[in-house]
Short mmCIF file of C-alpha atoms and ligand atoms in Angstrom, two decimals:
data_model
loop_
_atom_site.label_atom_id
_atom_site.label_comp_id
_atom_site.label_asym_id
_atom_site.label_seq_id
_atom_site.Cartn_x
_atom_site.Cartn_y
_atom_site.Cartn_z
CA UNK A 11 108.91 76.19 131.05
CA UNK A 12 112.05 74.28 130.28
CA UNK A 13 111.92 70.70 131.52
CA UNK A 14 114.93 70.42 133.82
CA UNK A 15 115.25 66.67 133.34
CA UNK A 16 115.62 67.16 129.57
CA UNK A 17 117.97 70.13 130.02
CA UNK A 18 120.19 68.01 132.25
CA UNK A 19 120.21 65.20 129.66
CA UNK A 20 121.14 67.63 126.91
CA UNK A 21 123.89 69.30 128.90
CA UNK A 22 125.54 66.12 130.14
CA UNK A 23 127.69 64.71 127.38
CA UNK A 24 128.26 60.95 127.52
CA UNK A 25 131.68 59.86 128.76
CA UNK A 26 132.31 58.33 125.32
CA UNK A 27 131.61 61.67 123.61
CA UNK A 28 133.88 63.48 126.11
CA UNK A 29 136.73 61.15 125.25
CA UNK A 30 136.07 61.49 121.54
CA UNK A 31 136.14 65.30 121.83
CA UNK A 32 139.40 65.07 123.78
CA UNK A 33 140.70 62.94 120.87
CA UNK A 34 139.66 65.63 118.37
CA UNK A 35 141.69 68.21 120.30
CA UNK A 36 144.71 65.89 120.47
CA UNK A 37 144.45 65.09 116.74
CA UNK A 38 144.76 68.80 116.01
CA UNK A 39 147.74 69.14 118.34
CA UNK A 40 149.85 66.10 117.46
CA UNK A 41 148.37 64.70 114.22
CA UNK A 42 145.67 62.09 113.76
CA UNK A 43 148.18 59.28 113.18
CA UNK A 44 149.59 59.74 116.69
CA UNK A 45 146.29 59.42 118.54
CA UNK A 46 145.02 55.91 119.26
CA UNK A 47 141.34 56.62 119.64
CA UNK A 48 139.33 53.52 120.62
CA UNK A 49 136.34 55.43 121.99
CA UNK A 50 133.52 55.34 119.43
CA UNK A 51 131.49 52.48 117.97
CA UNK A 52 131.40 54.02 114.51
CA UNK A 53 131.93 51.34 111.82
CA UNK A 54 135.33 51.72 110.13
CA UNK A 55 134.53 49.38 107.25
CA UNK A 56 132.59 50.88 104.33
CA UNK A 57 129.09 49.79 103.40
CA UNK A 58 129.03 46.97 100.80
CA UNK A 59 129.37 48.31 97.22
CA UNK A 60 125.86 47.08 96.51
CA UNK A 61 124.49 49.74 98.88
CA UNK A 62 125.87 52.65 96.87
CA UNK A 63 125.00 50.98 93.56
CA UNK A 64 121.40 50.39 94.62
CA UNK A 65 121.05 53.96 95.87
CA UNK A 66 122.35 55.40 92.59
CA UNK A 67 120.03 53.17 90.58
CA UNK A 68 117.06 54.16 92.73
CA UNK A 69 117.85 57.86 92.36
CA UNK A 70 118.31 57.53 88.60
CA UNK A 71 115.37 55.29 87.86
CA UNK A 72 112.66 55.99 90.43
CA UNK A 73 110.11 58.71 90.45
CA UNK A 74 111.52 61.18 92.95
CA UNK A 75 108.18 62.20 94.45
CA UNK A 76 107.33 58.66 95.53
CA UNK A 77 110.95 57.84 96.45
CA UNK A 78 111.18 60.73 98.90
CA UNK A 79 107.54 60.90 99.94
CA UNK A 80 106.10 59.79 103.26
CA UNK A 81 105.63 56.06 103.56
CA UNK A 82 102.85 54.69 105.75
CA UNK A 83 103.50 55.42 109.43
CA UNK A 84 104.86 51.95 110.39
CA UNK A 85 106.89 51.76 107.17
CA UNK A 86 106.42 50.90 103.51
CA UNK A 87 104.35 47.72 103.18
CA UNK A 88 106.51 46.26 100.38
CA UNK A 89 109.68 46.88 102.41
CA UNK A 90 108.15 45.20 105.46
CA UNK A 91 107.07 42.26 103.28
CA UNK A 92 110.67 41.87 102.01
CA UNK A 93 112.07 41.95 105.55
CA UNK A 94 109.48 39.42 106.74
CA UNK A 95 110.37 37.12 103.83
CA UNK A 96 114.09 37.45 104.60
CA UNK A 97 113.56 36.68 108.30
CA UNK A 98 111.40 33.67 107.49
CA UNK A 99 113.92 32.31 104.99
CA UNK A 100 116.87 32.88 107.33
CA UNK A 101 115.45 32.12 110.80
CA UNK A 102 112.08 30.51 110.13
CA UNK A 103 110.31 33.18 112.18
CA UNK A 104 106.83 33.06 110.63
CA UNK A 105 106.87 36.87 110.36
CA UNK A 106 104.31 38.96 108.48
CA UNK A 107 104.57 42.62 107.42
CA UNK A 108 102.11 43.43 110.21
CA UNK A 109 104.71 42.27 112.79
CA UNK A 110 107.22 44.90 111.63
CA UNK A 111 107.55 48.57 112.50
CA UNK A 112 110.27 50.55 110.68
CA UNK A 113 112.32 52.92 112.84
CA UNK A 114 115.23 55.33 112.82
CA UNK A 115 117.74 52.75 114.11
CA UNK A 116 117.93 50.53 117.18
CA UNK A 117 117.84 53.55 119.50
CA UNK A 118 114.34 54.42 118.27
CA UNK A 119 113.33 50.75 118.25
CA UNK A 120 114.27 50.48 121.92
CA UNK A 121 112.67 53.76 122.85
CA UNK A 122 109.40 52.85 121.14
CA UNK A 123 109.32 49.34 122.65
CA UNK A 124 110.07 50.58 126.16
CA UNK A 125 107.48 53.35 125.89
CA UNK A 126 104.99 50.75 124.68
CA UNK A 127 105.44 48.20 127.46
CA UNK A 128 106.88 49.94 130.54
CA UNK A 129 105.40 52.70 132.66
CA UNK A 130 105.60 54.50 135.99
CA UNK A 131 106.35 52.22 138.92
CA UNK A 132 107.50 49.34 136.71
CA UNK A 133 111.00 47.97 136.21
CA UNK A 134 113.11 47.03 133.21
CA UNK A 135 115.77 44.42 133.95
CA UNK A 136 119.17 44.84 132.27
CA UNK A 137 122.37 42.82 132.53
CA UNK A 138 125.64 44.60 133.23
CA UNK A 139 127.59 45.52 131.25
CA UNK A 140 124.96 47.32 129.11
CA UNK A 141 124.61 50.15 126.58
CA UNK A 142 124.25 53.32 128.75
CA UNK A 143 121.33 54.71 126.72
CA UNK A 144 119.08 51.95 128.12
CA UNK A 145 118.84 54.09 131.23
CA UNK A 146 117.72 57.15 129.26
CA UNK A 147 115.19 55.22 127.15
CA UNK A 148 113.77 53.49 130.22
CA UNK A 149 113.56 56.48 132.51
CA UNK A 150 111.71 58.61 129.96
CA UNK A 151 108.84 56.10 130.29
CA UNK A 152 108.61 56.62 134.07
CA UNK A 153 109.89 53.08 134.72
CA UNK A 154 113.25 52.39 136.35
CA UNK A 155 116.17 50.13 135.58
CA UNK A 156 116.86 47.03 137.62
CA UNK A 157 120.49 46.10 137.04
CA UNK A 158 121.69 42.50 137.23
CA UNK A 159 125.41 42.57 138.06
CA UNK A 160 127.81 41.11 135.50
CA UNK A 161 128.84 37.49 135.39
CA UNK A 162 132.51 38.29 134.98
CA UNK A 163 133.43 34.75 133.97
CA UNK A 164 131.89 35.11 130.51
CA UNK A 165 129.71 38.29 130.46
CA UNK A 166 126.68 36.19 129.55
CA UNK A 167 123.67 36.08 131.90
CA UNK A 168 124.15 36.12 135.66
CA UNK A 169 121.34 33.67 136.42
CA UNK A 170 121.89 33.68 140.20
CA UNK A 171 121.36 37.43 140.38
CA UNK A 172 118.50 37.40 137.84
CA UNK A 173 116.25 35.54 140.29
CA UNK A 174 116.50 38.48 142.73
CA UNK A 175 115.82 41.07 140.04
CA UNK A 176 112.49 39.71 138.79
CA UNK A 177 109.35 40.79 140.58
CA UNK A 178 105.71 41.74 140.02
CA UNK A 179 107.09 45.10 138.85
CA UNK A 180 109.06 43.61 135.95
CA UNK A 181 107.68 44.87 132.65
CA UNK A 182 110.58 43.90 130.40
CA UNK A 183 114.06 42.41 130.26
CA UNK A 184 116.63 43.65 127.75
CA UNK A 185 119.34 41.44 126.28
CA UNK A 186 122.00 42.53 123.81
CA UNK A 187 123.88 39.84 121.93
CA UNK A 188 126.51 40.26 120.49
CA UNK A 189 127.12 42.67 123.31
CA UNK A 190 128.30 46.23 123.50
CA UNK A 191 130.70 46.53 125.37
CA UNK A 192 131.83 42.95 126.08
CA UNK A 193 131.57 41.35 122.63
CA UNK A 194 129.96 38.32 124.32
CA UNK A 195 127.35 36.26 122.47
CA UNK A 196 124.58 34.65 124.54
CA UNK A 197 124.55 30.90 123.87
CA UNK A 198 121.47 28.92 122.90
CA UNK A 199 121.55 27.11 126.27
CA UNK A 200 121.43 30.46 128.10
CA UNK A 201 118.56 31.75 125.94
CA UNK A 202 116.61 28.55 126.66
CA UNK A 203 117.25 28.93 130.41
CA UNK A 204 116.29 32.62 130.32
CA UNK A 205 113.08 31.82 128.43
CA UNK A 206 112.14 29.19 131.05
CA UNK A 207 112.75 31.65 133.90
CA UNK A 208 110.74 34.42 132.23
CA UNK A 209 107.87 32.07 131.37
CA UNK A 210 107.74 30.97 135.02
CA UNK A 211 107.81 34.63 136.14
CA UNK A 212 104.94 35.49 133.75
CA UNK A 213 102.94 32.66 135.30
CA UNK A 214 103.85 33.65 138.87
CA UNK A 215 103.09 37.38 138.47
CA UNK A 216 100.14 36.96 136.13
CA UNK A 217 101.25 39.38 133.42
CA UNK A 218 103.36 39.43 130.29
CA UNK A 219 107.08 40.13 130.66
CA UNK A 220 108.60 41.29 127.38
CA UNK A 221 112.03 40.14 126.33
CA UNK A 222 113.56 42.95 124.29
CA UNK A 223 116.38 41.62 122.09
CA UNK A 224 118.60 44.55 121.10
CA UNK A 225 120.40 43.25 118.02
CA UNK A 226 122.33 45.87 116.06
CA UNK A 227 125.38 43.55 116.02
CA UNK A 228 123.55 40.32 115.06
CA UNK A 229 125.70 39.60 111.99
CA UNK A 230 129.00 40.79 113.47
CA UNK A 231 130.26 37.44 114.78
CA UNK A 232 133.51 35.60 114.22
CA UNK A 233 134.60 31.95 114.06
CA UNK A 234 131.15 30.61 113.05
CA UNK A 235 129.53 31.49 116.39
CA UNK A 236 125.73 31.18 116.19
CA UNK A 237 123.44 33.94 117.50
CA UNK A 238 120.11 32.26 118.38
CA UNK A 239 116.99 34.00 117.03
CA UNK A 240 115.16 34.80 120.25
CA UNK A 241 111.52 34.63 119.05
CA UNK A 242 111.97 30.87 118.63
CA UNK A 243 112.58 30.43 122.35
CA UNK A 244 110.31 32.98 124.02
CA UNK A 245 106.90 34.08 122.71
CA UNK A 246 106.80 37.58 124.19
CA UNK A 247 109.86 38.82 122.34
CA UNK A 248 110.38 42.21 120.70
CA UNK A 249 113.43 42.30 118.40
CA UNK A 250 115.08 45.73 118.02
CA UNK A 251 117.18 45.60 114.88
CA UNK A 252 119.25 48.17 113.04
CA UNK A 253 121.33 48.33 109.85
CA UNK A 254 123.77 50.78 111.51
CA UNK A 255 126.50 48.21 112.05
CA UNK A 256 125.73 45.32 109.67
CA UNK A 257 125.65 47.63 106.63
CA UNK A 258 127.86 50.41 108.13
CA UNK A 259 125.03 52.93 107.83
CA UNK A 260 124.81 54.44 111.34
CA UNK A 261 124.16 57.97 110.13
CA UNK A 262 121.27 56.94 107.90
CA UNK A 263 119.15 55.91 110.90
CA UNK A 264 117.30 52.84 109.68
CA UNK A 265 116.11 49.77 111.56
CA UNK A 266 112.95 48.03 112.71
CA UNK A 267 111.06 46.38 115.54
CA UNK A 268 109.80 42.84 115.04
CA UNK A 269 106.96 41.87 117.36
CA UNK A 270 107.15 38.11 117.63
CA UNK A 271 104.18 36.59 115.74
CA UNK A 272 103.68 34.38 118.81
CA UNK A 273 103.48 37.24 121.35
CA UNK A 274 100.45 36.66 123.61
CA UNK A 275 99.12 40.22 123.26
CA UNK A 276 100.44 40.61 119.72
CA UNK A 277 97.96 43.07 118.23
CA UNK A 278 97.81 45.24 121.35
CA UNK A 279 101.58 45.46 121.75
CA UNK A 280 102.07 46.16 118.04
CA UNK A 281 99.50 48.96 118.29
CA UNK A 282 101.25 50.29 121.41
CA UNK A 283 104.59 50.38 119.54
CA UNK A 284 102.90 52.28 116.67
CA UNK A 285 101.40 54.62 119.28
CA UNK A 286 104.75 55.12 121.02
CA UNK A 287 106.38 55.84 117.64
CA UNK A 288 103.66 58.41 117.02
CA UNK A 289 104.02 60.01 120.45
CA UNK A 290 107.79 60.18 120.07
CA UNK A 291 107.54 61.59 116.54
CA UNK A 292 109.26 58.56 114.95
CA UNK A 293 106.66 57.70 112.31
CA UNK A 294 107.69 57.05 108.74
CA UNK A 295 111.39 56.11 108.94
CA UNK A 296 113.57 57.59 106.13
CA UNK A 297 111.91 56.61 102.90
CA UNK A 298 115.02 56.33 100.70
CA UNK A 299 116.75 54.01 103.14
CA UNK A 300 113.64 51.93 103.77
CA UNK A 301 113.42 51.34 100.02
CA UNK A 302 117.10 50.47 99.81
CA UNK A 303 116.67 47.55 102.20
CA UNK A 304 115.08 44.97 99.85
CA UNK A 305 118.25 45.29 97.71
CA UNK A 306 120.60 44.65 100.63
CA UNK A 307 118.96 42.21 103.06
CA UNK A 308 121.46 39.59 104.21
CA UNK A 309 124.51 41.60 103.12
CA UNK A 310 127.16 42.45 105.71
CA UNK A 311 130.11 44.85 105.57
CA UNK A 312 133.55 43.25 105.39
CA UNK A 313 133.88 41.26 108.60
CA UNK A 314 137.43 40.17 107.78
CA UNK A 315 138.82 43.57 108.81
CA UNK A 316 137.07 43.52 112.17
CA UNK A 317 138.24 39.95 112.76
CA UNK A 318 141.83 40.84 111.90
CA UNK A 319 141.62 43.85 114.25
CA UNK A 320 140.19 41.71 117.03
CA UNK A 321 142.87 39.05 116.65
CA UNK A 322 145.79 41.52 116.49
CA UNK A 323 144.52 43.46 119.49
CA UNK A 324 143.72 40.37 121.53
CA UNK A 325 147.14 38.83 120.88
CA UNK A 326 148.95 42.12 121.52
CA UNK A 327 147.13 42.91 124.76
CA UNK A 328 147.39 39.36 126.10
CA UNK A 329 151.10 39.20 125.40
CA UNK A 330 151.57 42.55 127.17
CA UNK A 331 150.06 40.92 130.27
CA UNK A 332 146.53 42.43 130.29
CA UNK A 333 143.61 40.24 131.40
CA UNK A 334 140.85 39.87 128.81
CA UNK A 335 138.57 37.37 127.12
CA UNK A 336 138.53 37.07 123.34
CA UNK A 337 135.23 38.60 122.17
CA UNK A 338 133.00 36.50 119.90
CA UNK A 339 131.18 39.37 118.24
CA UNK A 340 130.47 43.10 117.77
CA UNK A 341 133.63 45.25 117.53
CA UNK A 342 134.46 45.83 121.17
CA UNK A 343 136.93 44.28 123.53
CA UNK A 344 136.30 44.53 127.28
CA UNK A 345 139.50 44.38 129.26
CA UNK A 346 140.12 44.23 133.00
CA UNK A 347 141.69 47.42 134.28
CA UNK A 348 145.00 46.63 136.01
CA UNK A 349 143.94 48.99 138.81
CA UNK A 350 140.52 48.90 140.49
CA UNK A 351 139.66 52.43 139.31
CA UNK A 352 139.18 52.14 135.54
CA UNK A 353 138.86 55.95 135.26
CA UNK A 354 142.35 56.35 136.73
CA UNK A 355 143.64 53.70 134.32
CA UNK A 356 142.06 55.48 131.32
CA UNK A 357 143.65 58.76 132.47
CA UNK A 358 147.02 57.07 132.63
CA UNK A 359 146.46 55.52 129.17
CA UNK A 360 146.07 59.05 127.77
CA UNK A 361 149.77 59.62 128.47
CA UNK A 362 150.37 57.14 125.64
CA UNK A 363 147.62 58.73 123.50
CA UNK A 364 145.47 55.65 124.10
CA UNK A 365 141.79 56.67 124.38
CA UNK A 366 139.79 53.98 126.16
CA UNK A 367 136.35 54.09 127.78
CA UNK A 368 135.94 53.18 131.48
CA UNK A 369 133.42 50.40 132.16
CA UNK A 370 131.64 52.45 134.87
CA UNK A 371 129.14 53.90 132.39
CA UNK A 372 128.28 50.37 131.31
CA UNK A 373 127.62 49.52 134.98
CA UNK A 374 130.77 47.44 135.10
CA UNK A 375 133.50 49.26 137.04
CA UNK A 376 137.02 47.88 136.88
CA UNK A 377 136.91 47.26 133.12
CA UNK A 378 137.59 49.33 130.00
CA UNK A 379 136.01 49.17 126.57
CA UNK A 380 138.21 49.24 123.50
CA UNK A 381 136.28 49.82 120.25
CA UNK A 382 138.33 48.14 117.51
CA UNK A 383 136.26 49.48 114.62
CA UNK A 384 139.32 51.49 113.60
CA UNK A 385 141.97 51.01 110.91
CA UNK A 386 144.18 47.96 111.24
CA UNK A 387 147.10 50.38 110.94
CA UNK A 388 145.93 52.12 114.15
CA UNK A 389 145.83 48.78 115.97
CA UNK A 390 149.36 47.89 114.80
CA UNK A 391 150.75 51.29 115.76
CA UNK A 392 149.03 51.28 119.16
CA UNK A 393 150.45 47.98 120.40
CA UNK A 394 153.82 49.40 121.59
CA UNK A 395 151.86 52.08 123.51
CA UNK A 396 149.77 49.36 125.21
CA UNK A 397 152.97 47.45 126.00
CA UNK A 398 154.50 50.57 127.60
CA UNK A 399 151.31 51.14 129.59
CA UNK A 400 151.39 47.52 130.82
CA UNK A 401 154.98 48.04 131.99
CA UNK A 402 153.84 50.89 134.24
CA UNK A 403 151.74 48.31 136.08
CA UNK A 404 154.52 45.70 136.02
CA UNK A 405 152.26 43.25 134.17
N1 PLP B 525 122.10 49.22 121.10
C1 PLP B 525 123.42 49.05 121.25
C2 PLP B 525 123.89 47.95 122.10
C3 PLP B 525 124.33 49.88 120.59
O1 PLP B 525 125.64 49.69 120.74
C4 PLP B 525 123.83 50.93 119.77
C5 PLP B 525 124.74 51.85 119.09
O2 PLP B 525 125.93 51.86 119.23
C6 PLP B 525 122.44 51.08 119.65
C7 PLP B 525 121.61 50.22 120.33
C8 PLP B 525 121.85 52.17 118.81
O3 PLP B 525 122.00 51.84 117.48
P1 PLP B 525 121.42 52.73 116.28
O4 PLP B 525 122.57 53.46 115.69
O5 PLP B 525 120.89 51.75 115.31
O6 PLP B 525 120.39 53.61 116.84
#
């Protein structure tokens, strides 16, 4: 029998996808250059040249059977050793290959971690605004989401509301820094405070509470902003990393989970992540792209373009009268809608061929997300349209 819950998930397209499909139709009608599509978080900057060069070399020089063969279920040991060495050199993590589980991107990392540590009747705490798929990944485990409302002053952590959200049911807390959709980076002081609160909650409720650090945008930061490495502050941390954004490889589906070497139930939780990967059918992440990683660790696609886009857009929108905070990282800008209903605002923006995403899906109504991983030319050409839209609201 068809599982209705899954059918419903498959039939309901995400709002972002709906807008993107609308953009495709408009591109056909009026030409791609006349549509200002800011809907998708698909990197617009190519992967570093070294990625293509390494792939060609591997294909030319390696034995194809071993290159394309299955790796061990949690990932190739040599690849995991290289990643551990890189993390230790860069963040002083103390990681070993046996702390790492290779996955098909951050989505699979999150799904495996949540399946490993959360179950029926338990809760996973998330901070608005958050990536909408957290709900899907959490609910497939039988657990439910507990949403902490946004701190609209800086989109960091709303500590006042966090106290109410934690309970004996809390299995895990997810943070995402740099953040999709706000672009906010959680400061070291906030991570320290969060770690203290979670440690006290572990003590009070007598069980481990996992801090899941969703980090596909770790390297996408501007103006020398530091992104603290969370395992240093909280022992029971699971890092969900992906190369989708840092290396502009979203379609290749490659990432990993790092179980903090200091996690109290380290071996059991690592085994549970391997088990969840097995149950979900995620074992043995793509072999070619696993083996590419040792050649590319620490490389990042050209950040200068994203920074230029951010600066142009921020200046343009601010001078048109919109209310927004300059994002520190990722490639999203989260702007206050000039009318309370962000859906109505996004509909009105379509008149100017501006495709924006309402914040409602990110659990933050009254805001819109603008993905600036587009060409700089698109940003420049869209600014008069934003100015005309602002005029409609007398900003
Ligand atoms: N987490 C966040 C916050 C994201 O924005 C995304 C993708 O956009 C993901 C996870 C999933 O990333 P991946 O492509 O590596 O599965």
